[in-house]
């Protein structure tokens, strides 16, 4: 008897992908929107069908709890996120939540009660695509969310706390999402790799050793708007050409420190009309590295290079650090459990670093964390073409199931 109902998993992934602000061009499901609430409602229904009691915490994390025989022992938490980037893929985050629900559904359908309770969590706002402050739900659970996080605003000027109110939350309550570490035994997250290594190695899944730390900045470059036809080139304070030189400097510095990566992902040029010299540019800078020290040192090198370019051009630069998450190591104990499950299925136990951020980074502040990566086609992610095959999804969810059985069931065999 197949242990998993993979077609049910695929149907659910496909269904969630239809809940999007954009009808075509991938999935756009920002947190604290109609789309995120509709997604929460259907995921809650699937959790309840799996015998879980479901509640939403102080920041709208959706938490399904499958009671164990010992209600007082710390829980096993399985999670990921169901928000997306703009025009993203179907699998990023969603796959981990659907896989967690599938494993609990299998226990429920077999009337197996784990010794420790299992919680499946759909974290809110992992991506930070709307407010540019990522890991909102998991950082709140780890007690790392701050009042100023709630004051960050989206492009329409709506603050995170306004957006929380719009979905019926009281933002003053966000601190209640903090989890007592004594109540959580360990955390598992299954996620698409969002990179090319598993495909290159022709493996369906692998074990994550660590997750790169991230620094996310908002910046503003102030120059002088002017008439595109009359201001001589030598007298201009063009904020956009200054930003362009800064971006080339950032890229040139990043190229000296692989695997560190740096990205200017958003630029807003003002006033943004063809016959006016850009006076202001507002943008974002995202720097990632698995080496915490080097990440901080290179970030300061990049910011001083930008300041120097602006000085030479008579521009003013303002950089604001919006979120930072330190590089995280996964628990050696959970790495070993995942490796053993891979070996048991004759899969090469590939060890991977994650350049992408995940909720596991924040939850590492609460308990041991482990991650399973699933091969994704050509490593494409944060893009409508993101794809993971049903057989790879099945294999990775089987690995997750094995680790869950090890973590919270006396027997390690369930057929
Ligand atoms: O941006 C990231 O690394 C993740 O996809 N949130
Ligand atoms: Mn993700
Ligand atoms: Mn993502």
Short mmCIF file of C-alpha atoms and ligand atoms in Angstrom, two decimals:
data_model
loop_
_atom_site.label_atom_id
_atom_site.label_comp_id
_atom_site.label_asym_id
_atom_site.label_seq_id
_atom_site.Cartn_x
_atom_site.Cartn_y
_atom_site.Cartn_z
CA UNK A 1 0.00 0.00 0.00
CA UNK A 2 1.46 3.36 -1.04
CA UNK A 3 2.16 5.31 2.09
CA UNK A 4 1.25 8.67 0.60
CA UNK A 5 -1.56 10.04 -1.52
CA UNK A 6 0.63 11.99 -3.95
CA UNK A 7 -2.19 12.89 -6.32
CA UNK A 8 -3.97 14.55 -3.40
CA UNK A 9 -0.78 16.53 -2.69
CA UNK A 10 -0.49 17.63 -6.34
CA UNK A 11 -4.19 18.58 -6.51
CA UNK A 12 -3.77 20.74 -3.41
CA UNK A 13 -0.63 22.43 -4.75
CA UNK A 14 -2.43 23.14 -8.04
CA UNK A 15 -5.52 24.41 -6.20
CA UNK A 16 -3.50 26.79 -4.02
CA UNK A 17 -1.80 28.12 -7.16
CA UNK A 18 -5.21 29.34 -8.39
CA UNK A 19 -5.47 31.62 -5.34
CA UNK A 20 -3.43 34.50 -6.71
CA UNK A 21 -3.74 38.25 -7.29
CA UNK A 22 -2.51 37.70 -10.86
CA UNK A 23 -4.69 35.47 -13.05
CA UNK A 24 -1.73 34.57 -15.26
CA UNK A 25 2.03 34.89 -14.94
CA UNK A 26 2.61 32.72 -11.90
CA UNK A 27 1.40 33.08 -8.32
CA UNK A 28 1.17 36.38 -6.45
CA UNK A 29 -0.11 35.79 -2.90
CA UNK A 30 1.14 38.41 -0.48
CA UNK A 31 0.37 38.10 3.22
CA UNK A 32 -2.54 39.90 4.88
CA UNK A 33 -4.52 40.04 1.64
CA UNK A 34 -7.77 38.41 0.42
CA UNK A 35 -5.65 35.82 -1.35
CA UNK A 36 -3.68 34.90 1.77
CA UNK A 37 -6.90 34.62 3.80
CA UNK A 38 -8.52 32.38 1.19
CA UNK A 39 -5.40 30.21 1.16
CA UNK A 40 -5.40 30.05 4.97
CA UNK A 41 -9.05 28.99 4.97
CA UNK A 42 -8.57 26.06 2.59
CA UNK A 43 -5.34 24.94 4.28
CA UNK A 44 -7.17 25.06 7.63
CA UNK A 45 -9.85 22.82 6.15
CA UNK A 46 -7.21 20.29 4.97
CA UNK A 47 -5.59 20.35 8.42
CA UNK A 48 -8.96 19.70 10.08
CA UNK A 49 -9.67 16.82 7.66
CA UNK A 50 -6.37 15.36 8.90
CA UNK A 51 -7.64 15.32 12.48
CA UNK A 52 -5.78 18.45 13.55
CA UNK A 53 -7.13 21.19 15.79
CA UNK A 54 -6.32 24.48 14.06
CA UNK A 55 -5.75 27.98 15.38
CA UNK A 56 -4.16 31.21 14.13
CA UNK A 57 -1.62 32.87 16.40
CA UNK A 58 -1.05 36.58 17.05
CA UNK A 59 0.47 37.23 13.60
CA UNK A 60 -1.80 34.91 11.57
CA UNK A 61 0.46 31.87 11.48
CA UNK A 62 -1.86 28.94 10.82
CA UNK A 63 -1.13 26.13 13.28
CA UNK A 64 -2.66 22.64 13.05
CA UNK A 65 -2.06 20.35 16.04
CA UNK A 66 -2.33 16.55 15.90
CA UNK A 67 -2.50 15.37 19.49
CA UNK A 68 0.03 12.83 20.70
CA UNK A 69 -0.39 10.33 23.52
CA UNK A 70 1.74 12.55 25.77
CA UNK A 71 0.25 16.06 25.46
CA UNK A 72 2.98 17.54 27.66
CA UNK A 73 6.04 16.46 25.69
CA UNK A 74 7.49 19.12 23.37
CA UNK A 75 5.95 18.97 19.91
CA UNK A 76 7.45 18.07 16.57
CA UNK A 77 6.81 21.06 14.30
CA UNK A 78 6.64 20.71 10.51
CA UNK A 79 6.26 23.94 8.57
CA UNK A 80 6.85 26.31 5.72
CA UNK A 81 4.98 29.24 4.17
CA UNK A 82 2.06 29.79 1.80
CA UNK A 83 2.74 33.39 0.86
CA UNK A 84 4.62 33.99 -2.39
CA UNK A 85 6.77 36.53 -4.18
CA UNK A 86 5.23 38.53 -7.05
CA UNK A 87 4.58 36.25 -10.08
CA UNK A 88 6.29 33.36 -8.33
CA UNK A 89 5.92 29.60 -8.54
CA UNK A 90 3.49 27.01 -7.13
CA UNK A 91 5.90 25.03 -4.93
CA UNK A 92 8.01 27.54 -2.95
CA UNK A 93 6.78 27.12 0.65
CA UNK A 94 3.47 25.49 -0.29
CA UNK A 95 5.14 22.13 -0.86
CA UNK A 96 6.40 21.97 2.73
CA UNK A 97 2.99 22.73 4.21
CA UNK A 98 1.17 20.23 1.94
CA UNK A 99 3.79 17.56 2.72
CA UNK A 100 3.38 18.12 6.47
CA UNK A 101 -0.41 17.82 6.18
CA UNK A 102 -0.04 14.65 4.06
CA UNK A 103 2.18 12.94 6.66
CA UNK A 104 -0.29 13.76 9.47
CA UNK A 105 -3.20 12.66 7.27
CA UNK A 106 -1.52 9.27 6.85
CA UNK A 107 -1.14 8.90 10.63
CA UNK A 108 -4.76 10.00 11.13
CA UNK A 109 -6.11 7.60 8.47
CA UNK A 110 -4.17 4.76 10.11
CA UNK A 111 -5.35 5.88 13.57
CA UNK A 112 -1.74 6.13 14.72
CA UNK A 113 -1.13 8.47 17.64
CA UNK A 114 2.43 9.75 17.95
CA UNK A 115 3.91 9.91 21.44
CA UNK A 116 4.59 13.63 21.01
CA UNK A 117 2.03 15.94 19.36
CA UNK A 118 2.78 17.16 15.84
CA UNK A 119 2.13 20.75 14.75
CA UNK A 120 1.97 21.70 11.07
CA UNK A 121 2.50 25.43 10.57
CA UNK A 122 1.79 27.62 7.55
CA UNK A 123 3.89 30.66 8.45
CA UNK A 124 2.70 34.07 7.30
CA UNK A 125 4.90 36.43 5.28
CA UNK A 126 8.07 34.41 4.91
CA UNK A 127 8.95 36.15 1.64
CA UNK A 128 8.70 39.75 2.78
CA UNK A 129 7.68 40.53 -0.82
CA UNK A 130 5.19 43.18 0.29
CA UNK A 131 6.85 44.86 3.29
CA UNK A 132 10.43 43.80 2.49
CA UNK A 133 10.72 42.43 6.04
CA UNK A 134 10.92 38.67 5.64
CA UNK A 135 10.16 35.78 8.02
CA UNK A 136 7.44 37.77 9.81
CA UNK A 137 5.54 34.73 11.12
CA UNK A 138 8.54 32.63 12.08
CA UNK A 139 10.41 35.59 13.61
CA UNK A 140 7.31 36.37 15.67
CA UNK A 141 7.22 32.75 16.86
CA UNK A 142 10.90 33.06 17.79
CA UNK A 143 10.20 36.30 19.66
CA UNK A 144 12.36 38.30 17.22
CA UNK A 145 9.67 40.55 15.67
CA UNK A 146 9.88 44.20 16.76
CA UNK A 147 7.52 47.17 16.94
CA UNK A 148 9.39 48.84 14.11
CA UNK A 149 8.85 45.79 11.90
CA UNK A 150 5.14 46.51 12.23
CA UNK A 151 5.65 50.06 11.03
CA UNK A 152 7.28 49.09 7.72
CA UNK A 153 5.03 50.08 4.81
CA UNK A 154 4.31 48.54 1.42
CA UNK A 155 4.44 50.47 -1.88
CA UNK A 156 0.94 51.87 -1.20
CA UNK A 157 2.08 53.19 2.19
CA UNK A 158 0.04 50.57 4.08
CA UNK A 159 1.97 49.53 7.20
CA UNK A 160 2.26 45.93 8.33
CA UNK A 161 0.10 46.73 11.36
CA UNK A 162 -2.60 48.33 9.12
CA UNK A 163 -2.54 45.22 6.94
CA UNK A 164 -2.88 42.99 10.00
CA UNK A 165 -5.92 45.00 11.10
CA UNK A 166 -7.41 44.63 7.61
CA UNK A 167 -7.55 40.86 8.12
CA UNK A 168 -9.01 41.20 11.59
CA UNK A 169 -5.83 40.92 13.68
CA UNK A 170 -4.91 43.23 16.53
CA UNK A 171 -1.25 44.10 15.79
CA UNK A 172 -0.71 44.86 19.48
CA UNK A 173 -1.06 41.11 19.94
CA UNK A 174 1.91 40.09 17.78
CA UNK A 175 4.10 39.24 20.75
CA UNK A 176 1.64 36.52 21.79
CA UNK A 177 2.94 34.47 18.84
CA UNK A 178 6.21 33.92 20.71
CA UNK A 179 6.70 30.20 21.47
CA UNK A 180 8.25 28.89 24.68
CA UNK A 181 11.22 26.83 23.39
CA UNK A 182 10.40 24.21 26.03
CA UNK A 183 7.23 23.38 24.08
CA UNK A 184 8.97 22.56 20.78
CA UNK A 185 11.22 19.50 20.36
CA UNK A 186 12.35 20.05 16.77
CA UNK A 187 11.34 21.58 13.46
CA UNK A 188 11.37 20.03 9.99
CA UNK A 189 10.93 21.86 6.70
CA UNK A 190 10.68 20.29 3.27
CA UNK A 191 11.33 22.84 0.51
CA UNK A 192 12.29 22.95 -3.16
CA UNK A 193 16.04 23.53 -3.54
CA UNK A 194 15.56 26.69 -5.65
CA UNK A 195 18.97 25.88 -7.13
CA UNK A 196 20.48 23.50 -9.74
CA UNK A 197 22.59 21.08 -7.67
CA UNK A 198 20.13 18.20 -7.18
CA UNK A 199 19.33 18.28 -10.89
CA UNK A 200 23.05 18.34 -11.81
CA UNK A 201 23.66 15.41 -9.43
CA UNK A 202 20.52 13.69 -10.69
CA UNK A 203 19.17 13.19 -7.17
CA UNK A 204 15.48 13.64 -6.15
CA UNK A 205 16.27 15.22 -2.78
CA UNK A 206 19.04 16.06 -0.34
CA UNK A 207 19.77 17.21 3.20
CA UNK A 208 20.39 20.85 4.09
CA UNK A 209 23.48 21.55 6.25
CA UNK A 210 23.01 25.30 6.68
CA UNK A 211 21.14 28.38 5.49
CA UNK A 212 22.82 31.56 4.31
CA UNK A 213 22.34 34.67 6.41
CA UNK A 214 20.70 37.70 4.77
CA UNK A 215 20.91 41.46 5.05
CA UNK A 216 18.05 43.39 3.42
CA UNK A 217 18.37 47.15 2.92
CA UNK A 218 16.06 49.83 1.57
CA UNK A 219 18.05 52.67 0.00
CA UNK A 220 17.29 56.15 -1.29
CA UNK A 221 19.64 58.06 -3.65
CA UNK A 222 18.93 61.79 -3.78
CA UNK A 223 20.13 63.92 -6.72
CA UNK A 224 18.52 66.82 -8.56
CA UNK A 225 15.68 66.49 -11.05
CA UNK A 226 16.01 68.78 -14.07
CA UNK A 227 15.16 69.43 -17.69
CA UNK A 228 16.47 66.56 -19.87
CA UNK A 229 17.12 69.01 -22.72
CA UNK A 230 18.85 71.92 -21.04
CA UNK A 231 21.05 70.69 -18.17
CA UNK A 232 24.60 69.99 -19.47
CA UNK A 233 25.91 66.51 -18.58
CA UNK A 234 28.73 68.03 -16.49
CA UNK A 235 26.23 69.85 -14.21
CA UNK A 236 23.84 66.97 -13.58
CA UNK A 237 23.12 65.19 -10.29
CA UNK A 238 21.44 62.24 -11.93
CA UNK A 239 20.25 59.82 -9.20
CA UNK A 240 19.74 56.97 -11.70
CA UNK A 241 23.18 57.00 -13.37
CA UNK A 242 24.66 57.23 -9.86
CA UNK A 243 22.62 54.20 -8.83
CA UNK A 244 23.73 52.37 -11.97
CA UNK A 245 27.40 52.95 -11.07
CA UNK A 246 26.67 51.76 -7.50
CA UNK A 247 25.03 48.56 -8.80
CA UNK A 248 28.06 47.77 -10.97
CA UNK A 249 30.32 48.32 -7.93
CA UNK A 250 28.13 46.03 -5.80
CA UNK A 251 28.28 43.30 -8.46
CA UNK A 252 32.04 43.69 -8.88
CA UNK A 253 32.59 43.36 -5.08
CA UNK A 254 30.21 40.37 -4.78
CA UNK A 255 32.11 38.59 -7.58
CA UNK A 256 35.24 38.68 -5.39
CA UNK A 257 33.60 36.68 -2.56
CA UNK A 258 31.71 33.62 -3.87
CA UNK A 259 29.32 32.12 -2.71
CA UNK A 260 28.25 35.52 -1.32
CA UNK A 261 25.51 37.04 -3.50
CA UNK A 262 24.07 40.55 -3.71
CA UNK A 263 20.95 41.71 -5.54
CA UNK A 264 19.32 45.05 -6.24
CA UNK A 265 15.83 43.67 -6.75
CA UNK A 266 13.66 46.77 -6.81
CA UNK A 267 14.24 50.29 -8.21
CA UNK A 268 11.74 53.09 -8.22
CA UNK A 269 12.87 56.08 -10.34
CA UNK A 270 11.32 59.48 -9.57
CA UNK A 271 9.76 61.46 -11.11
CA UNK A 272 10.03 58.71 -13.74
CA UNK A 273 9.18 60.66 -16.90
CA UNK A 274 11.22 60.69 -20.07
CA UNK A 275 12.15 64.37 -20.25
CA UNK A 276 13.17 64.82 -16.58
CA UNK A 277 16.58 63.92 -15.14
CA UNK A 278 15.89 61.38 -12.32
CA UNK A 279 16.12 63.25 -9.02
CA UNK A 280 15.49 60.32 -6.67
CA UNK A 281 15.92 56.55 -6.81
CA UNK A 282 14.46 54.27 -4.13
CA UNK A 283 15.58 50.64 -4.14
CA UNK A 284 16.41 47.44 -2.27
CA UNK A 285 19.71 45.63 -1.68
CA UNK A 286 19.74 41.96 -0.59
CA UNK A 287 23.06 40.38 0.48
CA UNK A 288 23.40 36.65 1.37
CA UNK A 289 26.28 34.55 2.60
CA UNK A 290 26.75 31.30 4.56
CA UNK A 291 29.76 32.93 6.30
CA UNK A 292 28.37 35.41 8.83
CA UNK A 293 31.63 37.36 9.34
CA UNK A 294 32.30 37.77 5.63
CA UNK A 295 28.67 38.78 4.98
CA UNK A 296 28.95 41.69 7.45
CA UNK A 297 32.43 42.73 6.23
CA UNK A 298 31.46 42.69 2.53
CA UNK A 299 28.21 44.55 3.22
CA UNK A 300 30.16 47.40 4.80
CA UNK A 301 32.60 47.36 1.84
CA UNK A 302 29.64 47.70 -0.55
CA UNK A 303 28.00 50.51 1.40
CA UNK A 304 31.24 52.54 1.58
CA UNK A 305 31.76 52.07 -2.18
CA UNK A 306 28.22 53.40 -2.73
CA UNK A 307 28.79 56.37 -0.43
CA UNK A 308 32.02 57.23 -2.25
CA UNK A 309 30.30 57.09 -5.68
CA UNK A 310 27.54 59.36 -4.38
CA UNK A 311 30.05 61.85 -2.93
CA UNK A 312 31.89 62.04 -6.27
CA UNK A 313 28.59 62.69 -8.07
CA UNK A 314 27.17 65.19 -5.57
CA UNK A 315 24.41 62.76 -4.60
CA UNK A 316 23.15 61.81 -1.15
CA UNK A 317 22.69 58.14 -0.22
CA UNK A 318 20.58 56.74 2.62
CA UNK A 319 20.70 53.01 3.43
CA UNK A 320 18.28 51.53 5.98
CA UNK A 321 18.82 47.95 7.21
CA UNK A 322 15.30 46.49 7.18
CA UNK A 323 15.92 42.88 8.18
CA UNK A 324 18.93 40.76 8.94
CA UNK A 325 19.01 37.04 9.63
CA UNK A 326 22.23 35.33 10.67
CA UNK A 327 23.52 32.26 8.83
CA UNK A 328 22.11 29.11 10.47
CA UNK A 329 23.48 25.56 10.86
CA UNK A 330 20.95 22.71 10.78
CA UNK A 331 20.93 20.30 13.72
CA UNK A 332 23.55 17.53 13.23
CA UNK A 333 21.07 15.11 14.87
CA UNK A 334 18.35 15.89 12.32
CA UNK A 335 20.89 15.94 9.46
CA UNK A 336 21.86 12.38 10.48
CA UNK A 337 18.20 11.26 10.61
CA UNK A 338 17.55 12.69 7.14
CA UNK A 339 20.78 11.17 5.79
CA UNK A 340 19.83 7.74 7.17
CA UNK A 341 16.40 7.99 5.57
CA UNK A 342 18.05 8.87 2.24
CA UNK A 343 20.54 5.98 2.50
CA UNK A 344 17.73 3.57 3.48
CA UNK A 345 16.12 4.43 0.13
CA UNK A 346 19.39 4.10 -1.79
CA UNK A 347 19.53 7.85 -2.40
CA UNK A 348 22.96 9.49 -2.32
CA UNK A 349 22.91 11.62 0.88
CA UNK A 350 23.80 14.90 -0.82
CA UNK A 351 24.58 17.69 1.66
CA UNK A 352 23.53 21.14 0.50
CA UNK A 353 23.82 24.73 1.67
CA UNK A 354 20.77 26.92 1.19
CA UNK A 355 21.36 30.31 -0.43
CA UNK A 356 17.64 30.98 -0.06
CA UNK A 357 16.20 32.02 3.28
CA UNK A 358 13.60 29.86 5.04
CA UNK A 359 11.41 29.94 8.13
CA UNK A 360 13.81 27.38 9.59
CA UNK A 361 16.32 30.24 10.05
CA UNK A 362 14.08 31.97 12.57
CA UNK A 363 12.83 28.75 14.20
CA UNK A 364 16.48 27.80 14.81
CA UNK A 365 16.13 30.33 17.64
CA UNK A 366 13.47 28.08 19.21
CA UNK A 367 14.65 24.47 18.62
CA UNK A 368 16.75 22.10 16.48
CA UNK A 369 15.91 22.51 12.79
CA UNK A 370 16.28 20.15 9.84
CA UNK A 371 15.52 20.69 6.16
CA UNK A 372 14.96 18.37 3.20
CA UNK A 373 15.49 19.83 -0.28
CA UNK A 374 13.54 18.63 -3.31
CA UNK A 375 14.95 18.84 -6.84
CA UNK A 376 13.34 21.59 -8.88
CA UNK A 377 13.57 21.79 -12.67
CA UNK A 378 16.67 23.71 -13.79
CA UNK A 379 16.84 25.23 -10.30
CA UNK A 380 14.22 27.76 -11.36
CA UNK A 381 12.26 29.44 -8.54
CA UNK A 382 10.56 32.76 -7.77
CA UNK A 383 9.29 32.34 -11.34
CA UNK A 384 6.11 30.92 -12.95
CA UNK A 385 8.16 28.03 -14.43
CA UNK A 386 9.09 26.68 -10.98
CA UNK A 387 8.47 22.89 -11.06
CA UNK A 388 8.98 19.80 -8.91
CA UNK A 389 7.95 16.38 -10.26
CA UNK A 390 5.34 14.20 -8.49
CA UNK A 391 7.88 11.40 -8.07
CA UNK A 392 10.45 13.72 -6.46
CA UNK A 393 7.71 15.14 -4.24
CA UNK A 394 6.74 11.59 -3.24
CA UNK A 395 10.34 10.58 -2.49
CA UNK A 396 11.03 13.69 -0.40
CA UNK A 397 7.75 13.34 1.52
CA UNK A 398 8.63 9.69 2.23
CA UNK A 399 11.93 10.95 3.70
CA UNK A 400 10.01 13.47 5.79
CA UNK A 401 7.65 10.69 6.92
CA UNK A 402 10.60 8.49 7.99
CA UNK A 403 12.09 11.32 10.05
CA UNK A 404 8.71 12.11 11.64
CA UNK A 405 8.33 8.45 12.63
CA UNK A 406 11.80 8.55 14.19
CA UNK A 407 11.04 11.77 16.01
CA UNK A 408 7.69 10.92 17.49
CA UNK A 409 6.50 7.36 17.06
CA UNK A 410 7.81 4.38 19.09
CA UNK A 411 7.86 2.20 15.97
CA UNK A 412 9.83 3.40 13.00
CA UNK A 413 7.78 1.37 10.55
CA UNK A 414 4.42 2.39 9.12
CA UNK A 415 3.30 0.64 5.94
O1 LIG B 1 14.20 35.29 -0.34
C1 LIG B 1 14.37 34.14 0.05
O2 LIG B 1 15.48 33.69 0.21
C2 LIG B 1 13.20 33.26 0.36
O3 LIG B 1 12.67 32.75 -0.82
N1 LIG B 1 12.24 33.97 1.12
MN1 LIG B 2 10.39 29.61 0.46
MN1 LIG B 3 10.80 32.20 -1.74
#
